[in-house]
Amino acid sequence: MARGKTQMKKIENVTSRQVTFSKRRNGLLKKAFELSVLCDAEVGLIVFSPRGKLCEFSRPCMGKLLERYEKNSRESGISNAAEEKDNQHSKREIANMEEKIRILESTQRKMLGENLASCSAGELSQLESQVERGLKRIRRRKNELLMDRIERLKRKCADLEGGSVLTSPVLQLGSTQCIDVETQLVMGLPNV
């Protein structure tokens, strides 16, 4: 005869409930005993009946198991506190990095000429001087690259001519005069 599936809900009949409790408690105690013997596990089981009667099983003694449980709970609490402290530190660090990113993105947009309506005259002057300094550095580096290229071309021409020095005005210009290079740096998005 096949057994029907038991529904997981409170048994309303008090007698049936007590019988079911007694059978299942005995099965639970048997499983706890088997687990302790077969696996050499330390097992503690505390069950209170619906009437409040205590039923327990332990291997080894319940006192030692409870002490060990409390000790592990305290250590786990300490470990959790340390993890929580690390988490708080990480959250603060993330918030600081997000703020720095926000400031850098805002500065970048201003350097590109966006969102300038919220800037004061002093901020705009400071921004202008930063752009001018950047432009000077760009021009200086561009001039260095051009002068290096001119020197390389001079050497290449000299090598091609078999060591004779060319007296071309273009080549002499690089060695005797300073070249002023105009650039057109456009700040902002390109006009479409």
PDB file of C-alpha atoms in Angstrom:
ATOM      1  CA  MET A   1       0.000   0.000   0.000  1.00  0.00           C
ATOM      2  CA  ALA A   2       1.475   3.367  -1.055  1.00  0.00           C
ATOM      3  CA  ARG A   3       1.658   6.224   1.362  1.00  0.00           C
ATOM      4  CA  GLY A   4       0.067   9.555   0.469  1.00  0.00           C
ATOM      5  CA  LYS A   5       2.052  12.760   0.525  1.00  0.00           C
ATOM      6  CA  THR A   6       1.710  14.636   3.815  1.00  0.00           C
ATOM      7  CA  GLN A   7       0.736  18.269   3.556  1.00  0.00           C
ATOM      8  CA  MET A   8       2.984  20.664   5.471  1.00  0.00           C
ATOM      9  CA  LYS A   9       0.468  22.349   7.723  1.00  0.00           C
ATOM     10  CA  LYS A  10      -0.505  22.157  11.365  1.00  0.00           C
ATOM     11  CA  ILE A  11      -2.421  18.986  12.290  1.00  0.00           C
ATOM     12  CA  GLU A  12      -5.692  20.141  13.835  1.00  0.00           C
ATOM     13  CA  ASN A  13      -6.547  16.912  15.694  1.00  0.00           C
ATOM     14  CA  VAL A  14      -4.661  17.019  19.021  1.00  0.00           C
ATOM     15  CA  THR A  15      -4.312  13.241  19.343  1.00  0.00           C
ATOM     16  CA  SER A  16      -3.047  12.840  15.778  1.00  0.00           C
ATOM     17  CA  ARG A  17      -0.659  15.739  16.330  1.00  0.00           C
ATOM     18  CA  GLN A  18       0.775  14.098  19.485  1.00  0.00           C
ATOM     19  CA  VAL A  19       1.196  10.727  17.745  1.00  0.00           C
ATOM     20  CA  THR A  20       2.880  12.358  14.733  1.00  0.00           C
ATOM     21  CA  PHE A  21       5.172  14.367  17.038  1.00  0.00           C
ATOM     22  CA  SER A  22       6.173  11.249  18.963  1.00  0.00           C
ATOM     23  CA  LYS A  23       6.948   9.243  15.802  1.00  0.00           C
ATOM     24  CA  ARG A  24       8.840  12.029  14.073  1.00  0.00           C
ATOM     25  CA  ARG A  25      10.764  12.914  17.254  1.00  0.00           C
ATOM     26  CA  ASN A  26      11.889   9.304  17.569  1.00  0.00           C
ATOM     27  CA  GLY A  27      12.925   9.292  13.888  1.00  0.00           C
ATOM     28  CA  LEU A  28      14.830  12.548  14.402  1.00  0.00           C
ATOM     29  CA  LEU A  29      16.611  11.159  17.474  1.00  0.00           C
ATOM     30  CA  LYS A  30      17.498   8.007  15.527  1.00  0.00           C
ATOM     31  CA  LYS A  31      18.933  10.092  12.649  1.00  0.00           C
ATOM     32  CA  ALA A  32      20.954  12.215  15.091  1.00  0.00           C
ATOM     33  CA  PHE A  33      22.374   9.071  16.718  1.00  0.00           C
ATOM     34  CA  GLU A  34      23.226   7.549  13.311  1.00  0.00           C
ATOM     35  CA  LEU A  35      24.932  10.765  12.213  1.00  0.00           C
ATOM     36  CA  SER A  36      27.063  10.848  15.368  1.00  0.00           C
ATOM     37  CA  VAL A  37      28.082   7.177  15.109  1.00  0.00           C
ATOM     38  CA  LEU A  38      28.566   6.812  11.358  1.00  0.00           C
ATOM     39  CA  CYS A  39      30.306  10.152  10.760  1.00  0.00           C
ATOM     40  CA  ASP A  40      31.937  10.629  14.175  1.00  0.00           C
ATOM     41  CA  ALA A  41      30.168  13.977  14.356  1.00  0.00           C
ATOM     42  CA  GLU A  42      29.399  15.890  17.511  1.00  0.00           C
ATOM     43  CA  VAL A  43      25.613  16.196  17.506  1.00  0.00           C
ATOM     44  CA  GLY A  44      23.295  18.022  19.868  1.00  0.00           C
ATOM     45  CA  LEU A  45      19.516  17.990  19.508  1.00  0.00           C
ATOM     46  CA  ILE A  46      17.025  19.833  21.720  1.00  0.00           C
ATOM     47  CA  VAL A  47      13.293  19.396  21.142  1.00  0.00           C
ATOM     48  CA  PHE A  48      10.369  20.757  23.158  1.00  0.00           C
ATOM     49  CA  SER A  49       7.034  19.006  22.740  1.00  0.00           C
ATOM     50  CA  PRO A  50       3.811  20.991  22.226  1.00  0.00           C
ATOM     51  CA  ARG A  51       3.172  20.494  25.951  1.00  0.00           C
ATOM     52  CA  GLY A  52       6.615  21.908  26.821  1.00  0.00           C
ATOM     53  CA  LYS A  53       8.351  18.641  27.674  1.00  0.00           C
ATOM     54  CA  LEU A  54      12.113  18.648  26.932  1.00  0.00           C
ATOM     55  CA  CYS A  55      13.662  15.911  24.837  1.00  0.00           C
ATOM     56  CA  GLU A  56      17.377  16.046  24.058  1.00  0.00           C
ATOM     57  CA  PHE A  57      20.147  14.004  22.520  1.00  0.00           C
ATOM     58  CA  SER A  58      23.834  14.804  22.540  1.00  0.00           C
ATOM     59  CA  ARG A  59      27.055  13.084  21.781  1.00  0.00           C
ATOM     60  CA  PRO A  60      29.341  13.944  23.576  1.00  0.00           C
ATOM     61  CA  CYS A  61      27.682  15.774  26.476  1.00  0.00           C
ATOM     62  CA  MET A  62      25.324  18.708  25.865  1.00  0.00           C
ATOM     63  CA  GLY A  63      27.317  21.101  28.096  1.00  0.00           C
ATOM     64  CA  LYS A  64      30.492  20.755  26.004  1.00  0.00           C
ATOM     65  CA  LEU A  65      28.529  21.156  22.781  1.00  0.00           C
ATOM     66  CA  LEU A  66      26.831  24.324  24.029  1.00  0.00           C
ATOM     67  CA  GLU A  67      30.163  25.811  25.184  1.00  0.00           C
ATOM     68  CA  ARG A  68      31.702  25.076  21.798  1.00  0.00           C
ATOM     69  CA  TYR A  69      28.687  26.572  20.030  1.00  0.00           C
ATOM     70  CA  GLU A  70      28.874  29.779  22.099  1.00  0.00           C
ATOM     71  CA  LYS A  71      32.625  30.069  21.477  1.00  0.00           C
ATOM     72  CA  ASN A  72      32.143  29.690  17.710  1.00  0.00           C
ATOM     73  CA  SER A  73      29.282  32.191  17.768  1.00  0.00           C
ATOM     74  CA  ARG A  74      31.467  34.776  19.516  1.00  0.00           C
ATOM     75  CA  GLU A  75      34.362  34.218  17.079  1.00  0.00           C
ATOM     76  CA  SER A  76      31.961  34.478  14.181  1.00  0.00           C
ATOM     77  CA  GLY A  77      30.636  37.741  15.647  1.00  0.00           C
ATOM     78  CA  ILE A  78      34.174  39.142  15.889  1.00  0.00           C
ATOM     79  CA  SER A  79      34.881  38.057  12.326  1.00  0.00           C
ATOM     80  CA  ASN A  80      31.629  39.634  11.152  1.00  0.00           C
ATOM     81  CA  ALA A  81      32.505  42.896  12.931  1.00  0.00           C
ATOM     82  CA  ALA A  82      35.899  43.007  11.184  1.00  0.00           C
ATOM     83  CA  GLU A  83      34.250  42.321   7.826  1.00  0.00           C
ATOM     84  CA  GLU A  84      31.686  45.054   8.494  1.00  0.00           C
ATOM     85  CA  LYS A  85      34.483  47.507   9.323  1.00  0.00           C
ATOM     86  CA  ASP A  86      36.259  46.601   6.057  1.00  0.00           C
ATOM     87  CA  ASN A  87      32.984  47.010   4.164  1.00  0.00           C
ATOM     88  CA  GLN A  88      32.431  50.466   5.675  1.00  0.00           C
ATOM     89  CA  HIS A  89      35.990  51.485   4.742  1.00  0.00           C
ATOM     90  CA  SER A  90      35.465  50.223   1.184  1.00  0.00           C
ATOM     91  CA  LYS A  91      32.163  52.105   0.911  1.00  0.00           C
ATOM     92  CA  ARG A  92      33.830  55.354   2.053  1.00  0.00           C
ATOM     93  CA  GLU A  93      36.671  54.813  -0.414  1.00  0.00           C
ATOM     94  CA  ILE A  94      34.200  54.173  -3.242  1.00  0.00           C
ATOM     95  CA  ALA A  95      32.269  57.330  -2.339  1.00  0.00           C
ATOM     96  CA  ASN A  96      35.508  59.369  -2.358  1.00  0.00           C
ATOM     97  CA  MET A  97      36.531  57.957  -5.742  1.00  0.00           C
ATOM     98  CA  GLU A  98      33.072  58.657  -7.191  1.00  0.00           C
ATOM     99  CA  GLU A  99      33.318  62.267  -5.974  1.00  0.00           C
ATOM    100  CA  LYS A 100      36.780  62.658  -7.550  1.00  0.00           C
ATOM    101  CA  ILE A 101      35.473  61.219 -10.822  1.00  0.00           C
ATOM    102  CA  ARG A 102      32.506  63.605 -10.742  1.00  0.00           C
ATOM    103  CA  ILE A 103      34.825  66.597 -10.190  1.00  0.00           C
ATOM    104  CA  LEU A 104      37.206  65.489 -12.969  1.00  0.00           C
ATOM    105  CA  GLU A 105      34.339  64.955 -15.413  1.00  0.00           C
ATOM    106  CA  SER A 106      32.937  68.392 -14.554  1.00  0.00           C
ATOM    107  CA  THR A 107      36.359  69.979 -15.077  1.00  0.00           C
ATOM    108  CA  GLN A 108      36.767  68.165 -18.386  1.00  0.00           C
ATOM    109  CA  ARG A 109      33.373  69.400 -19.608  1.00  0.00           C
ATOM    110  CA  LYS A 110      34.317  72.960 -18.646  1.00  0.00           C
ATOM    111  CA  MET A 111      37.655  72.635 -20.467  1.00  0.00           C
ATOM    112  CA  LEU A 112      35.685  71.592 -23.552  1.00  0.00           C
ATOM    113  CA  GLY A 113      33.478  74.673 -23.198  1.00  0.00           C
ATOM    114  CA  GLU A 114      30.397  72.840 -21.906  1.00  0.00           C
ATOM    115  CA  ASN A 115      28.319  73.789 -18.845  1.00  0.00           C
ATOM    116  CA  LEU A 116      29.931  77.214 -18.523  1.00  0.00           C
ATOM    117  CA  ALA A 117      26.678  78.939 -17.516  1.00  0.00           C
ATOM    118  CA  SER A 118      27.183  77.940 -13.882  1.00  0.00           C
ATOM    119  CA  CYS A 119      30.743  79.379 -13.740  1.00  0.00           C
ATOM    120  CA  SER A 120      31.555  82.711 -12.143  1.00  0.00           C
ATOM    121  CA  ALA A 121      33.830  85.288 -13.781  1.00  0.00           C
ATOM    122  CA  GLY A 122      36.719  84.202 -11.551  1.00  0.00           C
ATOM    123  CA  GLU A 123      36.245  80.564 -12.470  1.00  0.00           C
ATOM    124  CA  LEU A 124      36.129  81.462 -16.152  1.00  0.00           C
ATOM    125  CA  SER A 125      39.369  83.479 -15.816  1.00  0.00           C
ATOM    126  CA  GLN A 126      41.043  80.567 -14.074  1.00  0.00           C
ATOM    127  CA  LEU A 127      39.764  78.192 -16.754  1.00  0.00           C
ATOM    128  CA  GLU A 128      41.041  80.528 -19.479  1.00  0.00           C
ATOM    129  CA  SER A 129      44.524  80.652 -17.953  1.00  0.00           C
ATOM    130  CA  GLN A 130      44.569  76.842 -17.667  1.00  0.00           C
ATOM    131  CA  VAL A 131      43.627  76.529 -21.335  1.00  0.00           C
ATOM    132  CA  GLU A 132      46.308  79.070 -22.328  1.00  0.00           C
ATOM    133  CA  ARG A 133      48.975  77.207 -20.337  1.00  0.00           C
ATOM    134  CA  GLY A 134      47.896  73.966 -21.968  1.00  0.00           C
ATOM    135  CA  LEU A 135      47.974  75.568 -25.401  1.00  0.00           C
ATOM    136  CA  LYS A 136      51.523  76.875 -24.770  1.00  0.00           C
ATOM    137  CA  ARG A 137      52.677  73.391 -23.782  1.00  0.00           C
ATOM    138  CA  ILE A 138      51.044  71.940 -26.894  1.00  0.00           C
ATOM    139  CA  ARG A 139      52.716  74.520 -29.144  1.00  0.00           C
ATOM    140  CA  ARG A 140      56.090  74.015 -27.469  1.00  0.00           C
ATOM    141  CA  ARG A 141      55.900  70.258 -27.963  1.00  0.00           C
ATOM    142  CA  LYS A 142      54.729  70.658 -31.557  1.00  0.00           C
ATOM    143  CA  ASN A 143      57.674  72.994 -32.285  1.00  0.00           C
ATOM    144  CA  GLU A 144      60.085  70.478 -30.746  1.00  0.00           C
ATOM    145  CA  LEU A 145      58.710  67.732 -32.965  1.00  0.00           C
ATOM    146  CA  LEU A 146      58.908  69.929 -36.072  1.00  0.00           C
ATOM    147  CA  MET A 147      62.490  70.979 -35.297  1.00  0.00           C
ATOM    148  CA  ASP A 148      63.482  67.344 -34.748  1.00  0.00           C
ATOM    149  CA  ARG A 149      61.904  66.420 -38.074  1.00  0.00           C
ATOM    150  CA  ILE A 150      63.740  69.271 -39.834  1.00  0.00           C
ATOM    151  CA  GLU A 151      67.049  68.112 -38.336  1.00  0.00           C
ATOM    152  CA  ARG A 152      66.416  64.535 -39.435  1.00  0.00           C
ATOM    153  CA  LEU A 153      65.556  65.704 -42.944  1.00  0.00           C
ATOM    154  CA  LYS A 154      68.751  67.816 -43.046  1.00  0.00           C
ATOM    155  CA  ARG A 155      70.840  64.815 -42.070  1.00  0.00           C
ATOM    156  CA  LYS A 156      69.059  62.645 -44.612  1.00  0.00           C
ATOM    157  CA  CYS A 157      69.665  65.222 -47.367  1.00  0.00           C
ATOM    158  CA  ALA A 158      73.302  65.485 -46.368  1.00  0.00           C
ATOM    159  CA  ASP A 159      73.646  61.713 -46.513  1.00  0.00           C
ATOM    160  CA  LEU A 160      71.984  61.633 -49.933  1.00  0.00           C
ATOM    161  CA  GLU A 161      74.233  64.379 -51.318  1.00  0.00           C
ATOM    162  CA  GLY A 162      77.281  62.469 -50.227  1.00  0.00           C
ATOM    163  CA  GLY A 163      78.140  64.680 -47.331  1.00  0.00           C
ATOM    164  CA  SER A 164      77.873  68.019 -49.116  1.00  0.00           C
ATOM    165  CA  VAL A 165      76.038  70.740 -47.208  1.00  0.00           C
ATOM    166  CA  LEU A 166      72.971  72.136 -48.902  1.00  0.00           C
ATOM    167  CA  THR A 167      72.583  75.869 -48.729  1.00  0.00           C
ATOM    168  CA  SER A 168      68.860  75.866 -49.298  1.00  0.00           C
ATOM    169  CA  PRO A 169      67.060  78.664 -47.458  1.00  0.00           C
ATOM    170  CA  VAL A 170      64.549  76.167 -46.048  1.00  0.00           C
ATOM    171  CA  LEU A 171      67.251  74.085 -44.416  1.00  0.00           C
ATOM    172  CA  GLN A 172      69.134  77.125 -43.144  1.00  0.00           C
ATOM    173  CA  LEU A 173      65.956  78.519 -41.647  1.00  0.00           C
ATOM    174  CA  GLY A 174      65.728  75.702 -39.111  1.00  0.00           C
ATOM    175  CA  SER A 175      69.216  76.264 -37.782  1.00  0.00           C
ATOM    176  CA  THR A 176      69.341  80.068 -37.674  1.00  0.00           C
ATOM    177  CA  GLN A 177      65.806  81.308 -37.085  1.00  0.00           C
ATOM    178  CA  CYS A 178      62.981  80.503 -34.721  1.00  0.00           C
ATOM    179  CA  ILE A 179      59.805  79.338 -36.418  1.00  0.00           C
ATOM    180  CA  ASP A 180      56.486  80.578 -35.088  1.00  0.00           C
ATOM    181  CA  VAL A 181      53.817  77.973 -35.711  1.00  0.00           C
ATOM    182  CA  GLU A 182      50.160  78.929 -35.612  1.00  0.00           C
ATOM    183  CA  THR A 183      47.684  76.304 -34.505  1.00  0.00           C
ATOM    184  CA  GLN A 184      43.968  76.483 -34.340  1.00  0.00           C
ATOM    185  CA  LEU A 185      42.887  74.653 -31.217  1.00  0.00           C
ATOM    186  CA  VAL A 186      39.129  74.378 -31.013  1.00  0.00           C
ATOM    187  CA  MET A 187      37.598  73.669 -27.618  1.00  0.00           C
ATOM    188  CA  GLY A 188      34.290  71.812 -27.575  1.00  0.00           C
ATOM    189  CA  LEU A 189      32.450  69.487 -29.856  1.00  0.00           C
ATOM    190  CA  PRO A 190      32.910  69.923 -33.618  1.00  0.00           C
ATOM    191  CA  ASN A 191      30.149  71.799 -35.413  1.00  0.00           C
ATOM    192  CA  VAL A 192      28.066  69.406 -37.430  1.00  0.00           C
TER     193      VAL A 192
END
